[in-house]
PDB file of C-alpha atoms in Angstrom:
ATOM      1  CA  UNK A   1    -129.290  56.510-161.058  1.00  0.00           C
ATOM      2  CA  UNK A   2    -129.902  55.642-157.440  1.00  0.00           C
ATOM      3  CA  UNK A   3    -130.798  58.397-155.030  1.00  0.00           C
ATOM      4  CA  UNK A   4    -128.780  58.872-151.841  1.00  0.00           C
ATOM      5  CA  UNK A   5    -131.297  57.291-149.497  1.00  0.00           C
ATOM      6  CA  UNK A   6    -131.513  54.153-151.632  1.00  0.00           C
ATOM      7  CA  UNK A   7    -127.733  53.930-151.814  1.00  0.00           C
ATOM      8  CA  UNK A   8    -127.546  53.796-148.020  1.00  0.00           C
ATOM      9  CA  UNK A   9    -130.276  51.142-147.904  1.00  0.00           C
ATOM     10  CA  UNK A  10    -128.388  49.177-150.552  1.00  0.00           C
ATOM     11  CA  UNK A  11    -125.276  49.209-148.365  1.00  0.00           C
ATOM     12  CA  UNK A  12    -127.292  48.082-145.358  1.00  0.00           C
ATOM     13  CA  UNK A  13    -128.553  45.087-147.341  1.00  0.00           C
ATOM     14  CA  UNK A  14    -125.023  44.334-148.567  1.00  0.00           C
ATOM     15  CA  UNK A  15    -123.818  44.105-144.971  1.00  0.00           C
ATOM     16  CA  UNK A  16    -126.770  41.938-143.943  1.00  0.00           C
ATOM     17  CA  UNK A  17    -126.078  39.537-146.831  1.00  0.00           C
ATOM     18  CA  UNK A  18    -122.296  39.739-146.316  1.00  0.00           C
ATOM     19  CA  UNK A  19    -121.826  40.850-149.927  1.00  0.00           C
ATOM     20  CA  UNK A  20    -119.253  43.602-149.585  1.00  0.00           C
ATOM     21  CA  UNK A  21    -116.905  44.544-152.407  1.00  0.00           C
ATOM     22  CA  UNK A  22    -113.163  44.952-151.894  1.00  0.00           C
ATOM     23  CA  UNK A  23    -113.244  48.297-153.751  1.00  0.00           C
ATOM     24  CA  UNK A  24    -115.844  50.974-154.441  1.00  0.00           C
ATOM     25  CA  UNK A  25    -115.794  54.002-156.720  1.00  0.00           C
ATOM     26  CA  UNK A  26    -118.129  56.756-155.517  1.00  0.00           C
ATOM     27  CA  UNK A  27    -118.560  58.990-158.545  1.00  0.00           C
ATOM     28  CA  UNK A  28    -120.655  62.102-158.951  1.00  0.00           C
ATOM     29  CA  UNK A  29    -120.460  65.891-158.913  1.00  0.00           C
ATOM     30  CA  UNK A  30    -119.354  67.863-155.890  1.00  0.00           C
ATOM     31  CA  UNK A  31    -122.167  68.233-153.373  1.00  0.00           C
ATOM     32  CA  UNK A  32    -123.964  65.053-154.453  1.00  0.00           C
ATOM     33  CA  UNK A  33    -123.605  63.435-151.023  1.00  0.00           C
ATOM     34  CA  UNK A  34    -120.662  61.089-151.648  1.00  0.00           C
ATOM     35  CA  UNK A  35    -118.807  61.904-148.433  1.00  0.00           C
ATOM     36  CA  UNK A  36    -121.962  61.846-146.313  1.00  0.00           C
ATOM     37  CA  UNK A  37    -122.988  58.372-147.514  1.00  0.00           C
ATOM     38  CA  UNK A  38    -119.393  57.148-147.191  1.00  0.00           C
ATOM     39  CA  UNK A  39    -119.345  58.300-143.552  1.00  0.00           C
ATOM     40  CA  UNK A  40    -122.527  56.369-142.722  1.00  0.00           C
ATOM     41  CA  UNK A  41    -121.456  53.251-144.636  1.00  0.00           C
ATOM     42  CA  UNK A  42    -118.109  53.090-142.840  1.00  0.00           C
ATOM     43  CA  UNK A  43    -119.896  53.464-139.511  1.00  0.00           C
ATOM     44  CA  UNK A  44    -122.202  50.594-140.443  1.00  0.00           C
ATOM     45  CA  UNK A  45    -119.189  48.472-141.356  1.00  0.00           C
ATOM     46  CA  UNK A  46    -117.115  49.174-138.256  1.00  0.00           C
ATOM     47  CA  UNK A  47    -119.755  49.586-135.543  1.00  0.00           C
ATOM     48  CA  UNK A  48    -119.208  47.248-132.591  1.00  0.00           C
ATOM     49  CA  UNK A  49    -122.793  47.579-131.407  1.00  0.00           C
ATOM     50  CA  UNK A  50    -124.377  44.982-133.681  1.00  0.00           C
ATOM     51  CA  UNK A  51    -123.674  47.292-136.624  1.00  0.00           C
ATOM     52  CA  UNK A  52    -126.257  49.795-135.473  1.00  0.00           C
ATOM     53  CA  UNK A  53    -125.205  53.441-135.603  1.00  0.00           C
ATOM     54  CA  UNK A  54    -128.257  55.035-134.022  1.00  0.00           C
ATOM     55  CA  UNK A  55    -126.959  56.991-131.029  1.00  0.00           C
ATOM     56  CA  UNK A  56    -124.118  54.487-130.861  1.00  0.00           C
ATOM     57  CA  UNK A  57    -121.400  55.122-128.307  1.00  0.00           C
ATOM     58  CA  UNK A  58    -119.138  52.183-129.154  1.00  0.00           C
ATOM     59  CA  UNK A  59    -115.413  52.899-129.393  1.00  0.00           C
ATOM     60  CA  UNK A  60    -115.345  52.460-133.186  1.00  0.00           C
ATOM     61  CA  UNK A  61    -118.164  54.927-133.823  1.00  0.00           C
ATOM     62  CA  UNK A  62    -116.595  57.443-131.432  1.00  0.00           C
ATOM     63  CA  UNK A  63    -113.225  57.120-133.172  1.00  0.00           C
ATOM     64  CA  UNK A  64    -114.821  57.541-136.605  1.00  0.00           C
ATOM     65  CA  UNK A  65    -116.568  60.698-135.388  1.00  0.00           C
ATOM     66  CA  UNK A  66    -113.233  61.996-134.128  1.00  0.00           C
ATOM     67  CA  UNK A  67    -111.335  60.989-137.305  1.00  0.00           C
ATOM     68  CA  UNK A  68    -108.943  58.750-135.374  1.00  0.00           C
ATOM     69  CA  UNK A  69    -110.034  55.176-136.086  1.00  0.00           C
ATOM     70  CA  UNK A  70    -106.875  53.010-136.233  1.00  0.00           C
ATOM     71  CA  UNK A  71    -108.198  50.867-139.104  1.00  0.00           C
ATOM     72  CA  UNK A  72    -109.139  53.756-141.416  1.00  0.00           C
ATOM     73  CA  UNK A  73    -106.644  55.633-143.556  1.00  0.00           C
ATOM     74  CA  UNK A  74    -107.391  58.657-145.743  1.00  0.00           C
ATOM     75  CA  UNK A  75    -105.123  59.293-148.720  1.00  0.00           C
ATOM     76  CA  UNK A  76    -105.137  62.734-150.331  1.00  0.00           C
ATOM     77  CA  UNK A  77    -102.561  65.075-151.881  1.00  0.00           C
ATOM     78  CA  UNK A  78     -99.961  66.194-149.372  1.00  0.00           C
ATOM     79  CA  UNK A  79     -99.900  69.859-148.408  1.00  0.00           C
ATOM     80  CA  UNK A  80     -98.608  71.928-151.297  1.00  0.00           C
ATOM     81  CA  UNK A  81     -99.001  69.038-153.760  1.00  0.00           C
ATOM     82  CA  UNK A  82    -101.608  68.537-156.467  1.00  0.00           C
ATOM     83  CA  UNK A  83    -101.145  64.802-156.886  1.00  0.00           C
ATOM     84  CA  UNK A  84    -101.193  61.684-154.755  1.00  0.00           C
ATOM     85  CA  UNK A  85     -97.727  60.168-155.095  1.00  0.00           C
ATOM     86  CA  UNK A  86     -96.571  56.587-155.432  1.00  0.00           C
ATOM     87  CA  UNK A  87     -94.975  56.624-151.966  1.00  0.00           C
ATOM     88  CA  UNK A  88     -98.384  57.340-150.463  1.00  0.00           C
ATOM     89  CA  UNK A  89     -99.841  54.294-152.210  1.00  0.00           C
ATOM     90  CA  UNK A  90     -96.921  52.166-151.020  1.00  0.00           C
ATOM     91  CA  UNK A  91     -97.661  53.287-147.461  1.00  0.00           C
ATOM     92  CA  UNK A  92    -101.320  52.474-148.038  1.00  0.00           C
ATOM     93  CA  UNK A  93    -100.495  49.005-149.299  1.00  0.00           C
ATOM     94  CA  UNK A  94     -98.465  48.366-146.156  1.00  0.00           C
ATOM     95  CA  UNK A  95    -101.310  49.704-143.988  1.00  0.00           C
ATOM     96  CA  UNK A  96    -103.815  47.347-145.620  1.00  0.00           C
ATOM     97  CA  UNK A  97    -101.501  44.364-145.248  1.00  0.00           C
ATOM     98  CA  UNK A  98    -101.412  44.702-141.448  1.00  0.00           C
ATOM     99  CA  UNK A  99    -103.978  43.024-139.207  1.00  0.00           C
ATOM    100  CA  UNK A 100    -106.805  45.249-138.104  1.00  0.00           C
ATOM    101  CA  UNK A 101    -106.709  46.749-134.599  1.00  0.00           C
ATOM    102  CA  UNK A 102    -110.425  46.955-133.932  1.00  0.00           C
ATOM    103  CA  UNK A 103    -111.926  45.714-137.181  1.00  0.00           C
ATOM    104  CA  UNK A 104    -113.682  44.069-138.711  1.00  0.00           C
ATOM    105  CA  UNK A 105    -112.206  45.837-141.771  1.00  0.00           C
ATOM    106  CA  UNK A 106    -109.154  47.827-142.785  1.00  0.00           C
ATOM    107  CA  UNK A 107    -110.493  50.757-144.780  1.00  0.00           C
ATOM    108  CA  UNK A 108    -108.730  53.113-147.189  1.00  0.00           C
ATOM    109  CA  UNK A 109    -110.271  56.298-148.592  1.00  0.00           C
ATOM    110  CA  UNK A 110    -108.657  57.920-151.634  1.00  0.00           C
ATOM    111  CA  UNK A 111    -110.103  61.382-152.147  1.00  0.00           C
ATOM    112  CA  UNK A 112    -110.020  62.750-154.770  1.00  0.00           C
ATOM    113  CA  UNK A 113    -109.118  59.647-156.746  1.00  0.00           C
ATOM    114  CA  UNK A 114    -108.413  61.674-159.891  1.00  0.00           C
ATOM    115  CA  UNK A 115    -105.442  63.211-158.058  1.00  0.00           C
ATOM    116  CA  UNK A 116    -103.539  59.917-158.346  1.00  0.00           C
ATOM    117  CA  UNK A 117    -100.353  60.309-160.343  1.00  0.00           C
ATOM    118  CA  UNK A 118     -99.784  57.799-163.141  1.00  0.00           C
ATOM    119  CA  UNK A 119     -97.237  55.915-161.037  1.00  0.00           C
ATOM    120  CA  UNK A 120     -99.551  55.939-158.021  1.00  0.00           C
ATOM    121  CA  UNK A 121    -102.468  54.669-160.130  1.00  0.00           C
ATOM    122  CA  UNK A 122    -100.354  51.810-161.438  1.00  0.00           C
ATOM    123  CA  UNK A 123     -99.277  50.895-157.909  1.00  0.00           C
ATOM    124  CA  UNK A 124    -102.891  51.035-156.732  1.00  0.00           C
ATOM    125  CA  UNK A 125    -103.919  48.768-159.596  1.00  0.00           C
ATOM    126  CA  UNK A 126    -101.754  45.980-158.221  1.00  0.00           C
ATOM    127  CA  UNK A 127    -103.404  46.398-154.818  1.00  0.00           C
ATOM    128  CA  UNK A 128    -106.860  46.239-156.412  1.00  0.00           C
ATOM    129  CA  UNK A 129    -105.915  43.099-158.323  1.00  0.00           C
ATOM    130  CA  UNK A 130    -104.657  41.377-155.188  1.00  0.00           C
ATOM    131  CA  UNK A 131    -106.737  42.837-152.321  1.00  0.00           C
ATOM    132  CA  UNK A 132    -105.699  42.224-148.754  1.00  0.00           C
ATOM    133  CA  UNK A 133    -108.009  40.132-146.612  1.00  0.00           C
ATOM    134  CA  UNK A 134    -110.737  42.120-144.835  1.00  0.00           C
ATOM    135  CA  UNK A 135    -109.764  45.361-146.573  1.00  0.00           C
ATOM    136  CA  UNK A 136    -111.969  47.821-148.453  1.00  0.00           C
ATOM    137  CA  UNK A 137    -110.776  50.663-150.668  1.00  0.00           C
ATOM    138  CA  UNK A 138    -113.039  53.643-151.388  1.00  0.00           C
ATOM    139  CA  UNK A 139    -112.205  55.911-154.310  1.00  0.00           C
ATOM    140  CA  UNK A 140    -114.073  59.230-154.301  1.00  0.00           C
ATOM    141  CA  UNK A 141    -114.230  61.136-157.585  1.00  0.00           C
ATOM    142  CA  UNK A 142    -115.939  64.236-158.930  1.00  0.00           C
ATOM    143  CA  UNK A 143    -114.535  63.587-162.425  1.00  0.00           C
ATOM    144  CA  UNK A 144    -114.161  59.803-162.956  1.00  0.00           C
ATOM    145  CA  UNK A 145    -113.328  60.382-166.633  1.00  0.00           C
ATOM    146  CA  UNK A 146    -109.830  61.306-165.441  1.00  0.00           C
ATOM    147  CA  UNK A 147    -109.301  57.860-163.883  1.00  0.00           C
ATOM    148  CA  UNK A 148    -107.634  55.005-165.810  1.00  0.00           C
ATOM    149  CA  UNK A 149    -110.185  52.499-167.079  1.00  0.00           C
ATOM    150  CA  UNK A 150    -108.132  49.713-165.496  1.00  0.00           C
ATOM    151  CA  UNK A 151    -108.818  51.244-162.063  1.00  0.00           C
ATOM    152  CA  UNK A 152    -112.518  51.794-162.735  1.00  0.00           C
ATOM    153  CA  UNK A 153    -113.046  48.234-163.998  1.00  0.00           C
ATOM    154  CA  UNK A 154    -111.841  46.785-160.689  1.00  0.00           C
ATOM    155  CA  UNK A 155    -114.242  48.778-158.517  1.00  0.00           C
ATOM    156  CA  UNK A 156    -117.920  48.523-157.815  1.00  0.00           C
ATOM    157  CA  UNK A 157    -119.275  51.796-159.148  1.00  0.00           C
ATOM    158  CA  UNK A 158    -121.765  53.797-157.096  1.00  0.00           C
ATOM    159  CA  UNK A 159    -123.258  56.704-159.041  1.00  0.00           C
ATOM    160  CA  UNK A 160    -124.292  59.844-157.192  1.00  0.00           C
ATOM    161  CA  UNK A 161    -126.622  62.112-159.177  1.00  0.00           C
ATOM    162  CA  UNK A 162    -126.539  65.880-158.611  1.00  0.00           C
ATOM    163  CA  UNK A 163    -129.465  65.700-156.222  1.00  0.00           C
ATOM    164  CA  UNK A 164    -130.103  68.763-154.025  1.00  0.00           C
ATOM    165  CA  UNK A 165    -130.264  68.008-150.323  1.00  0.00           C
ATOM    166  CA  UNK A 166    -133.883  69.226-150.458  1.00  0.00           C
ATOM    167  CA  UNK A 167    -134.843  66.123-152.442  1.00  0.00           C
ATOM    168  CA  UNK A 168    -133.674  63.642-149.843  1.00  0.00           C
ATOM    169  CA  UNK A 169    -136.843  62.222-148.318  1.00  0.00           C
ATOM    170  CA  UNK A 170    -138.133  63.415-144.952  1.00  0.00           C
ATOM    171  CA  UNK A 171    -137.963  59.847-143.586  1.00  0.00           C
ATOM    172  CA  UNK A 172    -134.235  59.552-144.348  1.00  0.00           C
ATOM    173  CA  UNK A 173    -133.463  62.906-142.733  1.00  0.00           C
ATOM    174  CA  UNK A 174    -135.642  62.267-139.662  1.00  0.00           C
ATOM    175  CA  UNK A 175    -133.980  58.903-138.992  1.00  0.00           C
ATOM    176  CA  UNK A 176    -130.606  60.563-138.538  1.00  0.00           C
ATOM    177  CA  UNK A 177    -130.983  64.136-137.334  1.00  0.00           C
ATOM    178  CA  UNK A 178    -134.518  65.452-136.888  1.00  0.00           C
ATOM    179  CA  UNK A 179    -135.260  63.200-133.927  1.00  0.00           C
ATOM    180  CA  UNK A 180    -132.650  65.155-131.924  1.00  0.00           C
ATOM    181  CA  UNK A 181    -135.013  68.127-131.939  1.00  0.00           C
ATOM    182  CA  UNK A 182    -137.691  66.204-130.030  1.00  0.00           C
ATOM    183  CA  UNK A 183    -135.375  64.755-127.388  1.00  0.00           C
ATOM    184  CA  UNK A 184    -135.152  66.024-123.793  1.00  0.00           C
ATOM    185  CA  UNK A 185    -132.464  68.692-123.711  1.00  0.00           C
ATOM    186  CA  UNK A 186    -129.947  66.611-121.739  1.00  0.00           C
ATOM    187  CA  UNK A 187    -130.193  63.782-124.274  1.00  0.00           C
ATOM    188  CA  UNK A 188    -130.040  66.142-127.247  1.00  0.00           C
ATOM    189  CA  UNK A 189    -126.911  67.672-125.696  1.00  0.00           C
ATOM    190  CA  UNK A 190    -125.293  64.224-125.447  1.00  0.00           C
ATOM    191  CA  UNK A 191    -125.942  63.634-129.147  1.00  0.00           C
ATOM    192  CA  UNK A 192    -124.573  67.047-130.064  1.00  0.00           C
ATOM    193  CA  UNK A 193    -121.421  66.309-128.068  1.00  0.00           C
ATOM    194  CA  UNK A 194    -120.714  63.346-130.363  1.00  0.00           C
ATOM    195  CA  UNK A 195    -121.689  65.130-133.584  1.00  0.00           C
ATOM    196  CA  UNK A 196    -119.406  68.149-133.064  1.00  0.00           C
ATOM    197  CA  UNK A 197    -116.369  65.866-133.183  1.00  0.00           C
ATOM    198  CA  UNK A 198    -116.865  65.674-136.945  1.00  0.00           C
ATOM    199  CA  UNK A 199    -117.312  69.012-138.731  1.00  0.00           C
ATOM    200  CA  UNK A 200    -118.850  67.387-141.814  1.00  0.00           C
ATOM    201  CA  UNK A 201    -121.535  65.805-139.678  1.00  0.00           C
ATOM    202  CA  UNK A 202    -122.209  69.163-137.991  1.00  0.00           C
ATOM    203  CA  UNK A 203    -122.867  70.734-141.398  1.00  0.00           C
ATOM    204  CA  UNK A 204    -124.979  67.764-142.497  1.00  0.00           C
ATOM    205  CA  UNK A 205    -127.009  68.095-139.306  1.00  0.00           C
ATOM    206  CA  UNK A 206    -127.626  71.807-139.862  1.00  0.00           C
ATOM    207  CA  UNK A 207    -128.470  71.301-143.527  1.00  0.00           C
ATOM    208  CA  UNK A 208    -130.995  68.638-142.540  1.00  0.00           C
ATOM    209  CA  UNK A 209    -132.606  70.984-140.022  1.00  0.00           C
ATOM    210  CA  UNK A 210    -132.734  73.742-142.645  1.00  0.00           C
ATOM    211  CA  UNK A 211    -134.387  71.428-145.191  1.00  0.00           C
ATOM    212  CA  UNK A 212    -136.883  70.246-142.566  1.00  0.00           C
ATOM    213  CA  UNK A 213    -137.710  73.851-141.650  1.00  0.00           C
ATOM    214  CA  UNK A 214    -138.235  74.793-145.304  1.00  0.00           C
ATOM    215  CA  UNK A 215    -140.563  71.838-145.811  1.00  0.00           C
ATOM    216  CA  UNK A 216    -142.440  72.681-142.601  1.00  0.00           C
ATOM    217  CA  UNK A 217    -142.750  76.295-143.690  1.00  0.00           C
ATOM    218  CA  UNK A 218    -144.436  75.235-146.921  1.00  0.00           C
ATOM    219  CA  UNK A 219    -146.877  73.028-145.024  1.00  0.00           C
ATOM    220  CA  UNK A 220    -147.678  75.782-142.499  1.00  0.00           C
ATOM    221  CA  UNK A 221    -147.833  78.724-144.905  1.00  0.00           C
ATOM    222  CA  UNK A 222    -151.491  79.388-144.031  1.00  0.00           C
ATOM    223  CA  UNK A 223    -150.772  79.406-140.296  1.00  0.00           C
ATOM    224  CA  UNK A 224    -149.336  82.870-139.591  1.00  0.00           C
ATOM    225  CA  UNK A 225    -148.166  82.109-136.035  1.00  0.00           C
ATOM    226  CA  UNK A 226    -146.403  78.853-136.948  1.00  0.00           C
ATOM    227  CA  UNK A 227    -145.032  80.369-140.146  1.00  0.00           C
ATOM    228  CA  UNK A 228    -143.498  83.298-138.244  1.00  0.00           C
ATOM    229  CA  UNK A 229    -141.757  80.986-135.762  1.00  0.00           C
ATOM    230  CA  UNK A 230    -140.460  78.711-138.536  1.00  0.00           C
ATOM    231  CA  UNK A 231    -139.027  81.678-140.440  1.00  0.00           C
ATOM    232  CA  UNK A 232    -137.147  82.820-137.319  1.00  0.00           C
ATOM    233  CA  UNK A 233    -135.775  79.312-136.751  1.00  0.00           C
ATOM    234  CA  UNK A 234    -134.757  79.031-140.396  1.00  0.00           C
ATOM    235  CA  UNK A 235    -132.916  82.369-140.217  1.00  0.00           C
ATOM    236  CA  UNK A 236    -131.132  81.368-136.992  1.00  0.00           C
ATOM    237  CA  UNK A 237    -130.183  77.927-138.393  1.00  0.00           C
ATOM    238  CA  UNK A 238    -128.694  79.473-141.536  1.00  0.00           C
ATOM    239  CA  UNK A 239    -126.832  82.037-139.434  1.00  0.00           C
ATOM    240  CA  UNK A 240    -125.368  79.318-137.181  1.00  0.00           C
ATOM    241  CA  UNK A 241    -124.324  77.307-140.251  1.00  0.00           C
ATOM    242  CA  UNK A 242    -122.496  80.339-141.691  1.00  0.00           C
ATOM    243  CA  UNK A 243    -120.780  81.024-138.361  1.00  0.00           C
ATOM    244  CA  UNK A 244    -119.637  77.421-137.996  1.00  0.00           C
ATOM    245  CA  UNK A 245    -118.349  77.404-141.579  1.00  0.00           C
ATOM    246  CA  UNK A 246    -116.483  80.705-141.398  1.00  0.00           C
ATOM    247  CA  UNK A 247    -115.501  81.266-137.746  1.00  0.00           C
ATOM    248  CA  UNK A 248    -114.146  79.438-134.701  1.00  0.00           C
ATOM    249  CA  UNK A 249    -117.451  79.584-132.852  1.00  0.00           C
ATOM    250  CA  UNK A 250    -118.037  76.963-130.147  1.00  0.00           C
ATOM    251  CA  UNK A 251    -120.031  74.450-132.207  1.00  0.00           C
ATOM    252  CA  UNK A 252    -121.555  72.566-129.285  1.00  0.00           C
ATOM    253  CA  UNK A 253    -122.756  75.728-127.537  1.00  0.00           C
ATOM    254  CA  UNK A 254    -124.142  77.169-130.787  1.00  0.00           C
ATOM    255  CA  UNK A 255    -126.120  74.016-131.567  1.00  0.00           C
ATOM    256  CA  UNK A 256    -127.420  73.702-128.013  1.00  0.00           C
ATOM    257  CA  UNK A 257    -128.668  77.313-128.070  1.00  0.00           C
ATOM    258  CA  UNK A 258    -130.334  76.614-131.409  1.00  0.00           C
ATOM    259  CA  UNK A 259    -132.084  73.521-130.001  1.00  0.00           C
ATOM    260  CA  UNK A 260    -133.409  75.641-127.119  1.00  0.00           C
ATOM    261  CA  UNK A 261    -135.029  77.921-129.704  1.00  0.00           C
ATOM    262  CA  UNK A 262    -136.768  74.943-131.269  1.00  0.00           C
ATOM    263  CA  UNK A 263    -138.356  73.449-128.184  1.00  0.00           C
ATOM    264  CA  UNK A 264    -138.081  75.600-125.078  1.00  0.00           C
TER     265      UNK A 264
END
């Protein structure tokens, strides 16, 4: 099965070659990186800045960070419900049939896909058989065995193995998050301001820093001074992650203070 970093590179090549499927099934256990890769892929698809998402400040990327992009719709069980109902899929079908506002795609995310009721799955099947122009449907599933085979057969399947975040290569992590640590503080602060608009990206950022610190600690284990500093940074990073997960702490301020501990 393809590792997360290769999946992202595969999507980049798909965009370059204009070979994009009308429907994808991201399947794999919880914590395998499905949502993280989906976030980056959608940014690559919708970015107005020549489809480059590095420090991008285009309107589409900003709206994706803030979960308010007009051409992206997330379908999940309504509050108090365990299933995704047929009315939700009817609304989705109508959404996909409309012209995009910013484009270039209308995107639907069904998560978790196994929550589809039988009626909703049948209604979705018709949409998959007759996809709207310039629309892409993403089904996210932890247990794809619960999905009807008719749904699965009409999607391009992307398998996500249960790979710990630690195993994602240093180069992949550095390209997205680690470089923030070496920026001048004012520039790092600008990046943080964008990242905190999406809580998932905040946690991905912190997890990347934690992995990088662990790897650095192993490499510097014979250097007592460096090892001591890395251990303190690792402790502080884990503490900030716990606070952000469990409290209403000011995320931007917490991350900025953490960056100051890294470099200043």
